[in-house]
CSV table of C-alpha atoms in Angstrom, one decimal:
chain,number,residue,atom,x,y,z
Z,1,MET,CA,14.7,-3.8,19.9
Z,2,ILE,CA,16.3,-5.8,16.7
Z,3,LYS,CA,12.1,-6.3,16.0
Z,4,LEU,CA,12.0,-2.4,16.1
Z,5,ILE,CA,15.8,-2.1,14.3
Z,6,TYR,CA,14.4,-4.0,11.4
Z,7,ASN,CA,11.5,-3.0,10.5
Z,8,PHE,CA,13.4,0.5,10.9
Z,9,LEU,CA,15.2,-1.1,8.3
Z,10,LEU,CA,13.4,-2.3,5.6
Z,11,ALA,CA,11.5,0.5,5.6
Z,12,LEU,CA,14.4,3.0,4.8
Z,13,GLY,CA,15.2,1.2,2.2
Z,14,THR,CA,12.3,2.0,0.8
Z,15,GLY,CA,13.0,5.1,1.7
Z,16,PHE,CA,15.8,5.4,-1.0
Z,17,PHE,CA,13.3,4.8,-3.8
Z,18,VAL,CA,9.7,4.8,-3.5
Z,19,SER,CA,10.1,8.4,-4.1
Z,20,TYR,CA,12.0,7.7,-7.7
Z,21,ASP,CA,11.5,4.6,-9.0
Z,22,ILE,CA,8.6,6.2,-11.8
Z,23,ILE,CA,10.8,8.9,-12.8
Z,24,TYR,CA,14.0,6.6,-12.9
Z,25,PHE,CA,12.8,4.3,-15.4
Z,26,GLU,CA,12.0,7.0,-17.8
Z,27,HIS,CA,15.3,8.5,-16.8
Z,28,TYR,CA,16.1,5.4,-18.2
Z,29,GLY,CA,13.4,5.4,-21.6
Z,30,LEU,CA,10.2,3.4,-20.6
Z,31,GLY,CA,7.2,5.1,-21.6
Z,32,LEU,CA,5.4,5.8,-18.5
Z,33,ALA,CA,2.7,2.5,-20.3
Z,34,ILE,CA,5.2,0.2,-20.1
Z,35,ILE,CA,6.2,0.7,-16.6
Z,36,ALA,CA,2.9,0.7,-15.6
Z,37,LEU,CA,2.8,-2.4,-16.9
Z,38,VAL,CA,5.8,-4.1,-15.4
Z,39,SER,CA,5.3,-2.2,-12.0
Z,40,SER,CA,1.8,-4.2,-12.4
Z,41,MET,CA,4.3,-7.8,-12.3
Z,42,TYR,CA,4.6,-6.9,-8.5
Z,43,ASP,CA,0.7,-6.5,-7.6
Z,44,LEU,CA,0.9,-9.9,-9.8
Z,45,SER,CA,3.0,-11.8,-8.6
Z,46,SER,CA,2.3,-10.1,-5.0
Z,47,ALA,CA,-1.1,-11.9,-5.4
Z,48,ILE,CA,-0.1,-15.1,-5.9
Z,49,SER,CA,3.0,-15.5,-3.2
Z,50,ASP,CA,0.8,-13.9,-0.2
Z,51,ILE,CA,-1.1,-16.4,1.2
Z,52,PRO,CA,1.5,-19.3,0.6
Z,53,LEU,CA,4.3,-17.3,2.5
Z,54,SER,CA,1.6,-16.4,5.0
Z,55,ILE,CA,1.5,-20.1,5.6
Z,56,LEU,CA,5.0,-20.8,4.8
Z,57,PHE,CA,5.2,-18.2,8.1
Z,58,ASP,CA,2.0,-19.4,10.5
Z,59,ARG,CA,2.5,-23.1,10.0
Z,60,VAL,CA,7.5,-23.6,8.9
Z,61,SER,CA,9.5,-21.0,9.6
Z,62,PRO,CA,9.5,-17.6,9.7
Z,63,ARG,CA,12.6,-17.1,9.8
Z,64,PHE,CA,13.4,-18.8,5.9
Z,65,VAL,CA,10.3,-16.9,4.4
Z,66,LEU,CA,12.1,-13.6,5.4
Z,67,LEU,CA,15.0,-14.8,4.6
Z,68,ILE,CA,13.5,-16.1,0.9
Z,69,GLY,CA,12.1,-12.3,0.6
Z,70,ASN,CA,15.1,-10.7,1.8
Z,71,ALA,CA,16.9,-12.4,-0.7
Z,72,MET,CA,14.5,-12.6,-3.8
Z,73,ARG,CA,14.5,-8.4,-3.3
Z,74,ILE,CA,17.6,-7.3,-3.4
Z,75,ILE,CA,18.6,-10.0,-6.3
Z,76,GLY,CA,15.1,-7.9,-7.5
Z,77,PHE,CA,17.3,-4.0,-6.8
Z,78,LEU,CA,20.1,-5.6,-8.5
Z,79,ILE,CA,18.0,-6.4,-11.7
Z,80,PHE,CA,16.8,-2.8,-11.7
Z,81,PHE,CA,20.4,-1.2,-11.1
Z,82,ILE,CA,22.6,-3.1,-13.4
Z,83,ASP,CA,20.6,-2.9,-16.6
Z,84,PRO,CA,17.4,-0.9,-16.1
Z,85,THR,CA,16.4,0.1,-19.9
Z,86,ASN,CA,15.6,-3.9,-20.3
Z,87,ILE,CA,12.2,-3.7,-20.1
Z,88,ALA,CA,12.1,-8.2,-19.3
Z,89,LEU,CA,15.0,-7.5,-16.9
Z,90,VAL,CA,13.0,-4.8,-15.1
Z,91,ALA,CA,9.5,-7.3,-14.5
Z,92,LEU,CA,11.7,-10.4,-14.0
Z,93,GLY,CA,13.1,-7.5,-11.5
Z,94,GLN,CA,9.6,-6.4,-10.8
Z,95,ILE,CA,8.0,-10.1,-10.0
Z,96,LEU,CA,11.1,-10.7,-7.4
Z,97,ALA,CA,10.5,-7.6,-5.5
Z,98,GLY,CA,6.5,-9.0,-6.0
Z,99,ILE,CA,7.7,-12.2,-3.8
Z,100,GLY,CA,9.8,-9.9,-1.5
Z,101,GLY,CA,6.7,-7.7,-0.4
Z,102,ALA,CA,4.4,-9.9,0.2
Z,103,SER,CA,6.4,-12.0,2.5
Z,104,GLU,CA,7.0,-8.7,4.4
Z,105,SER,CA,3.1,-8.8,4.1
Z,106,GLY,CA,2.4,-8.5,8.1
Z,107,ALA,CA,5.1,-10.8,9.0
Z,108,VAL,CA,6.9,-7.9,9.3
Z,109,ASP,CA,4.8,-6.2,12.1
Z,110,ALA,CA,4.7,-9.8,13.5
Z,111,LEU,CA,7.2,-10.0,15.0
Z,112,VAL,CA,7.0,-6.7,16.6
Z,113,ILE,CA,3.5,-6.8,17.8
Z,114,ASN,CA,3.8,-11.0,19.2
Z,115,ASP,CA,6.8,-10.4,21.2
Z,116,ARG,CA,5.2,-7.3,22.7
Z,117,LEU,CA,0.9,-8.6,23.3
Z,118,SER,CA,3.6,-11.1,24.8
Z,119,LYS,CA,4.8,-7.5,27.8
Z,120,GLY,CA,1.1,-6.2,28.3
Z,121,GLU,CA,1.5,-4.0,25.2
Z,122,SER,CA,-1.6,-2.8,24.0
Z,123,ALA,CA,-2.0,-4.1,19.9
Z,124,ARG,CA,-3.3,0.1,19.7
Z,125,SER,CA,-0.1,1.3,20.9
Z,126,ILE,CA,1.8,-1.2,19.2
Z,127,LEU,CA,0.7,0.0,15.8
Z,128,ALA,CA,1.4,3.7,16.8
Z,129,ILE,CA,5.0,2.9,17.7
Z,130,LEU,CA,4.7,0.9,14.5
Z,131,LEU,CA,3.2,4.0,12.1
Z,132,ARG,CA,5.8,5.8,13.3
Z,133,LEU,CA,8.6,4.5,12.8
Z,134,ASN,CA,7.6,3.6,9.6
Z,135,ALA,CA,6.9,7.4,8.2
Z,136,VAL,CA,9.9,8.7,10.4
Z,137,SER,CA,12.1,5.6,8.2
Z,138,THR,CA,10.6,6.6,4.9
Z,139,VAL,CA,11.8,9.8,4.5
Z,140,VAL,CA,14.6,9.9,6.2
Z,141,GLY,CA,15.1,7.4,3.6
Z,142,ALA,CA,13.5,9.4,1.0
Z,143,GLY,CA,16.0,11.6,2.2
Z,144,LEU,CA,18.9,9.9,1.3
Z,145,GLY,CA,17.7,8.9,-2.0
Z,146,TYR,CA,17.7,12.2,-2.9
Z,147,PHE,CA,20.8,12.8,-3.1
Z,148,ILE,CA,21.9,9.5,-3.7
Z,149,TYR,CA,19.9,10.6,-7.0
Z,150,SER,CA,20.5,13.4,-8.0
Z,151,TRP,CA,24.8,11.8,-7.8
Z,152,ASP,CA,23.8,8.9,-9.9
Z,153,PRO,CA,19.6,7.9,-9.8
Z,154,ARG,CA,21.5,4.2,-10.6
Z,155,TYR,CA,22.4,3.2,-7.0
Z,156,ILE,CA,19.2,4.4,-4.9
Z,157,TRP,CA,19.1,1.0,-6.2
Z,158,ILE,CA,22.6,0.0,-4.4
Z,159,ALA,CA,21.3,1.8,-0.9
Z,160,ALA,CA,18.3,-0.2,-0.7
Z,161,ALA,CA,19.6,-3.5,-1.6
Z,162,ILE,CA,22.6,-2.7,1.6
Z,163,THR,CA,20.0,-1.9,3.4
Z,164,TYR,CA,17.9,-5.5,2.5
Z,165,VAL,CA,21.7,-7.1,3.5
Z,166,ILE,CA,22.7,-5.1,6.3
Z,167,SER,CA,18.3,-5.7,8.5
Z,168,THR,CA,19.5,-9.6,6.9
Z,169,LEU,CA,22.1,-10.1,9.3
Z,170,LEU,CA,19.9,-9.4,11.8
Z,171,LEU,CA,17.0,-12.3,11.0
Z,172,PHE,CA,20.8,-14.3,12.4
Z,173,ILE,CA,20.2,-12.6,16.2
Z,174,MET,CA,17.0,-12.7,16.5
Z,175,SER,CA,14.5,-14.3,18.3
Z,176,ILE,CA,11.9,-14.6,16.9
Z,177,ASP,CA,8.9,-17.6,18.1
Z,178,PRO,CA,8.6,-20.9,17.0
Z,179,PRO,CA,5.7,-21.4,14.1
Z,180,GLN,CA,2.5,-23.3,15.8
Z,181,LYS,CA,2.0,-26.5,14.7
Z,182,MET,CA,-1.4,-27.6,12.1
Z,183,GLU,CA,-2.9,-30.2,13.0
Z,184,ALA,CA,-1.8,-32.9,10.0
Z,185,SER,CA,-5.8,-34.6,10.5
Z,186,ASN,CA,-7.6,-31.6,9.6
Z,187,GLY,CA,-5.8,-27.9,9.2
Z,188,VAL,CA,-5.7,-27.8,5.4
Z,189,SER,CA,-8.8,-29.4,4.8
Z,190,ASN,CA,-9.8,-25.9,7.9
Z,191,LEU,CA,-7.2,-23.4,5.7
Z,192,TRP,CA,-9.0,-23.6,2.4
Z,193,SER,CA,-11.9,-23.7,4.0
Z,194,SER,CA,-11.2,-20.4,6.1
Z,195,LEU,CA,-9.6,-19.4,2.4
Z,196,ILE,CA,-12.7,-20.2,-0.2
Z,197,THR,CA,-15.2,-18.9,3.6
Z,198,SER,CA,-14.0,-16.0,3.3
Z,199,GLY,CA,-13.8,-15.1,-0.2
Z,200,ARG,CA,-18.1,-15.8,-0.1
Z,201,ILE,CA,-18.1,-13.3,2.9
Z,202,LEU,CA,-16.4,-10.6,0.7
Z,203,VAL,CA,-17.7,-10.9,-1.8
Z,204,ARG,CA,-21.5,-10.3,-0.1
Z,205,ARG,CA,-19.5,-7.0,1.6
Z,206,GLN,CA,-20.6,-3.9,-0.2
Z,207,GLU,CA,-17.8,-1.8,2.0
Z,208,ALA,CA,-15.1,-4.8,0.2
Z,209,TRP,CA,-16.2,-4.1,-3.6
Z,210,LEU,CA,-15.6,-0.1,-1.8
Z,211,ILE,CA,-12.1,-0.5,-0.6
Z,212,LEU,CA,-11.2,-1.8,-4.0
Z,213,LEU,CA,-13.2,0.8,-6.4
Z,214,GLY,CA,-10.9,3.3,-3.7
Z,215,ASN,CA,-7.5,2.4,-3.9
Z,216,ALA,CA,-8.6,1.7,-8.1
Z,217,ALA,CA,-9.6,4.9,-8.4
Z,218,ALA,CA,-6.0,6.3,-7.0
Z,219,LEU,CA,-4.3,4.3,-8.9
Z,220,GLY,CA,-3.3,7.2,-11.9
Z,221,ALA,CA,-2.2,9.7,-8.5
Z,222,PHE,CA,0.1,6.6,-7.8
Z,223,PHE,CA,1.1,6.1,-11.6
Z,224,THR,CA,1.5,10.3,-12.3
Z,225,TRP,CA,2.3,11.9,-8.6
Z,226,GLN,CA,5.7,11.4,-9.3
Z,227,ALA,CA,6.1,12.7,-12.9
Z,228,LYS,CA,3.7,15.9,-12.3
Z,229,PHE,CA,6.1,17.0,-9.2
Z,230,PHE,CA,9.8,16.3,-10.7
Z,231,ASN,CA,8.3,18.0,-14.1
Z,232,ILE,CA,7.6,20.8,-11.6
Z,233,ASN,CA,12.5,21.6,-12.1
Z,234,ASP,CA,13.7,18.7,-13.7
Z,235,SER,CA,14.7,17.4,-10.7
Z,236,PRO,CA,13.9,14.9,-7.2
Z,237,ASN,CA,13.5,18.2,-5.3
Z,238,MET,CA,9.9,18.8,-5.6
Z,239,VAL,CA,9.0,15.3,-6.1
Z,240,PHE,CA,11.0,14.9,-2.1
Z,241,ILE,CA,9.0,17.1,-1.4
Z,242,ALA,CA,5.4,15.4,-2.7
Z,243,LEU,CA,6.5,12.7,-0.2
Z,244,VAL,CA,7.0,14.4,2.8
Z,245,VAL,CA,3.2,15.8,2.0
Z,246,MET,CA,2.2,12.5,1.2
Z,247,LYS,CA,2.9,11.3,5.0
Z,248,ILE,CA,1.7,15.0,5.9
Z,249,GLY,CA,-1.3,14.1,4.8
Z,250,ILE,CA,-2.1,10.0,6.6
Z,251,PHE,CA,-0.8,11.9,9.9
Z,252,ILE,CA,-3.8,14.0,9.3
Z,253,SER,CA,-5.6,12.0,8.3
Z,254,SER,CA,-5.4,9.7,12.0
Z,255,PHE,CA,-7.1,12.0,13.6
Z,256,PHE,CA,-10.1,12.3,11.3
Z,257,ILE,CA,-10.6,8.6,11.0
Z,258,GLY,CA,-13.1,8.0,14.0
Z,259,LYS,CA,-15.1,10.8,13.3
Z,260,PHE,CA,-16.9,9.8,9.8
Z,261,ASP,CA,-19.4,6.5,9.4
Z,262,LEU,CA,-20.9,5.2,6.8
Z,263,LYS,CA,-24.4,6.5,7.5
Z,264,GLU,CA,-23.2,9.7,7.4
Z,265,TYR,CA,-23.8,11.8,4.9
Z,266,GLY,CA,-19.7,13.5,6.3
Z,267,LEU,CA,-18.2,10.6,4.1
Z,268,ILE,CA,-19.5,12.0,0.9
Z,269,GLY,CA,-17.5,15.7,1.9
Z,270,VAL,CA,-14.8,13.7,1.7
Z,271,ILE,CA,-14.7,12.3,-1.5
Z,272,ILE,CA,-16.1,14.9,-3.4
Z,273,PHE,CA,-13.4,16.8,-1.6
Z,274,ASN,CA,-11.1,14.2,-2.2
Z,275,CYS,CA,-11.8,14.3,-6.4
Z,276,THR,CA,-11.3,18.1,-6.3
Z,277,GLY,CA,-8.1,17.7,-5.2
Z,278,LEU,CA,-7.4,14.9,-7.9
Z,279,ALA,CA,-9.0,18.1,-9.6
Z,280,ALA,CA,-6.3,20.4,-8.8
Z,281,LEU,CA,-3.4,17.7,-9.1
Z,282,ALA,CA,-4.9,15.7,-12.5
Z,283,THR,CA,-5.3,19.6,-14.5
Z,284,SER,CA,-2.4,22.6,-12.2
Z,285,ASN,CA,1.0,22.3,-13.3
Z,286,LEU,CA,1.5,25.6,-10.5
Z,287,PRO,CA,3.1,24.3,-7.0
Z,288,LEU,CA,1.2,25.7,-5.0
Z,289,LEU,CA,-1.9,23.8,-6.3
Z,290,LEU,CA,-0.4,21.1,-6.8
Z,291,VAL,CA,1.3,20.8,-3.1
Z,292,GLY,CA,-2.3,21.5,-1.9
Z,293,GLY,CA,-4.4,18.6,-4.5
Z,294,PHE,CA,-1.9,16.2,-4.3
Z,295,LEU,CA,-2.6,16.6,0.5
Z,296,THR,CA,-6.2,17.3,0.3
Z,297,HIS,CA,-6.5,14.2,-2.1
Z,298,VAL,CA,-3.7,11.9,-0.2
Z,299,THR,CA,-5.4,13.0,3.3
Z,300,CYS,CA,-9.8,11.5,1.5
Z,301,GLN,CA,-7.7,8.9,-0.2
Z,302,SER,CA,-6.6,7.6,3.3
Z,303,ILE,CA,-10.1,9.7,5.8
Z,304,LEU,CA,-12.3,7.1,2.8
Z,305,ILE,CA,-9.7,3.8,2.9
Z,306,GLN,CA,-9.4,3.4,6.5
Z,307,VAL,CA,-13.6,4.6,6.9
Z,308,LEU,CA,-15.1,1.3,4.7
Z,309,GLY,CA,-12.1,-0.6,6.0
Z,310,ALA,CA,-13.1,-0.6,10.3
Z,311,ALA,CA,-15.8,-0.8,8.9
Z,312,LEU,CA,-15.5,-4.2,7.2
Z,313,HIS,CA,-13.6,-5.1,10.6
Z,314,GLU,CA,-16.8,-4.5,11.9
Z,315,THR,CA,-18.9,-7.7,10.4
Z,316,LEU,CA,-16.3,-10.2,9.9
Z,317,PRO,CA,-15.4,-13.2,13.1
Z,318,ASN,CA,-12.6,-13.1,14.5
Z,319,ASP,CA,-11.8,-16.4,13.6
Z,320,LEU,CA,-11.1,-15.0,9.9
Z,321,ARG,CA,-10.6,-12.1,10.0
Z,322,ALA,CA,-6.2,-11.6,9.3
Z,323,THR,CA,-7.8,-14.1,6.6
Z,324,ALA,CA,-10.2,-12.4,4.7
Z,325,PHE,CA,-7.7,-9.8,4.5
Z,326,SER,CA,-4.9,-11.6,3.2
Z,327,VAL,CA,-7.3,-12.9,0.8
Z,328,LEU,CA,-9.5,-8.6,0.1
Z,329,ALA,CA,-5.3,-8.2,-0.4
Z,330,CYS,CA,-4.2,-10.6,-2.9
Z,331,PHE,CA,-8.4,-9.4,-4.8
Z,332,ASP,CA,-7.1,-5.8,-4.7
Z,333,SER,CA,-3.7,-6.9,-6.7
Z,334,ALA,CA,-5.8,-8.2,-9.6
Z,335,ALA,CA,-7.0,-4.6,-9.7
Z,336,VAL,CA,-3.9,-3.4,-9.7
Z,337,VAL,CA,-3.1,-5.6,-13.0
Z,338,VAL,CA,-6.0,-4.7,-14.6
Z,339,VAL,CA,-6.3,-0.7,-14.1
Z,340,ALA,CA,-2.5,-0.2,-14.1
Z,341,PRO,CA,-1.4,-0.7,-17.5
Z,342,LEU,CA,-4.9,1.7,-19.0
Z,343,VAL,CA,-2.9,4.3,-17.0
Z,344,GLY,CA,0.2,4.0,-18.1
Z,345,ILE,CA,-1.5,4.2,-21.6
Z,346,ALA,CA,-3.7,7.6,-20.9
Z,347,ALA,CA,-1.1,9.4,-19.0
Z,348,GLU,CA,1.9,8.0,-21.1
Z,349,HIS,CA,-0.5,8.7,-24.7
Z,350,VAL,CA,-2.4,11.1,-24.0
Z,351,SER,CA,-1.3,12.8,-20.9
Z,352,LEU,CA,-0.2,12.5,-17.2
Z,353,GLY,CA,-4.0,14.2,-15.8
Z,354,SER,CA,-5.4,11.9,-18.6
Z,355,GLY,CA,-4.7,9.2,-16.5
Z,356,ILE,CA,-4.9,10.3,-13.4
Z,357,ALA,CA,-8.6,10.2,-14.8
Z,358,VAL,CA,-8.6,7.3,-15.9
Z,359,SER,CA,-8.7,5.6,-12.5
Z,360,GLY,CA,-10.4,8.9,-10.7
Z,361,ILE,CA,-13.8,7.7,-12.1
Z,362,LEU,CA,-14.3,5.2,-9.8
Z,363,TYR,CA,-15.0,7.1,-7.2
Z,364,ILE,CA,-18.6,7.6,-8.8
Z,365,PRO,CA,-20.1,5.1,-8.5
Z,366,ILE,CA,-18.5,4.5,-5.1
Z,367,LEU,CA,-20.5,8.0,-4.7
Z,368,LEU,CA,-23.3,6.7,-5.6
Z,369,VAL,CA,-23.4,3.7,-4.0
Z,370,LEU,CA,-22.8,5.2,-0.5
Z,371,VAL,CA,-25.3,8.1,-1.9
Z,372,TRP,CA,-28.1,5.0,-1.8
Z,373,ARG,CA,-26.7,3.4,1.2
Z,374,ILE,CA,-27.6,6.7,3.1
Z,375,ARG,CA,-30.5,7.1,1.7
Z,376,ASN,CA,-32.0,3.8,2.3
Z,377,MET,CA,-30.7,4.3,6.0
Z,378,ASP,CA,-32.8,7.9,6.3
Z,379,ARG,CA,-35.9,6.1,4.9
Z,380,LEU,CA,-35.2,2.5,7.2
Z,381,ASP,CA,-35.3,5.4,10.3
Z,382,THR,CA,-38.3,7.4,9.5
Z,383,SER,CA,-40.1,3.6,9.0
Z,384,ASN,CA,-38.5,3.2,12.6
Z,385,LEU,CA,-40.5,6.2,13.7
Z,386,VAL,CA,-43.4,6.1,12.6
Z,387,LYS,CA,-44.1,2.0,13.8
Z,388,SER,CA,-42.7,4.0,17.6
Z,389,ASP,CA,-45.9,6.1,17.4
């Protein structure tokens, strides 16, 4: 139960600012280009520290890694509270928060999963519980964050910091299994071998490249949706509504993920609907069209990435699965560092819709690759039928 409460508190703390961080820094004078640039520092530091922290978590001390991660998050939050106008300080805060985020990546869920698996529960049911818990706690945090932001925007960071302090205190009373012991003779060499092998496998997998492109294509919407909804009436109420819409879209997508396959044209339709929703988000200022476009985009984007992820899972050996997805996360963060500043520049100096379009154009190569794959599969099936006749 304590581990579930710990999960709830971290998601609650994130909920306080997840809908308001972009408009917060805009409120204090930072342009979207600068915001995108300093935000990419989060992804860069997360990418650099993700694998080392995972190793420390698995092999040295899970409690120590989570304590360090929470401390980095809290310091970052306090920096954002103290001086949101200082670009260097905001960048430092993002770097520290990125280290904290890397410490949470998979580790927080693993605390619950490992504990409940040992009690005979299925992984599917555990993940379902964690998904619902995260959705509820994030929405609760965003709801409370809405009132705090309306009162004084800076205090969303104090609320997040207090929540993380409480969760940190729980770490001292939480029962955490000791880490596995690594064989001194070949542990390090095996680790590096796994990393190198995973990297080589991912480079050769189309699914991995398509996931990277898919995540990068959505960056324009990711960095501009707060501003788009805030600009409707210059208040955070529509931003909170948009977050609820986002969670609804992800929930809806969970019912459709198993109905699509990379070998069928249905996924092409998902991408087309995704781009249609993205176009509505980019070009319209009407609340109903914005909500409808955002809901369509989030739902279809979730289906696309989950279907690609499932296809990638099926091609990976069990002993490299976790390492491969950690390496993929690093690649994904590197892509954010490249694309996010371009999105920010276009959004600030041209229009918010241009920022969405800069990354959204990456859906074109995804569409072309999937059509090519499906056509090749059709030809192969036809050839096999002719041979059998």
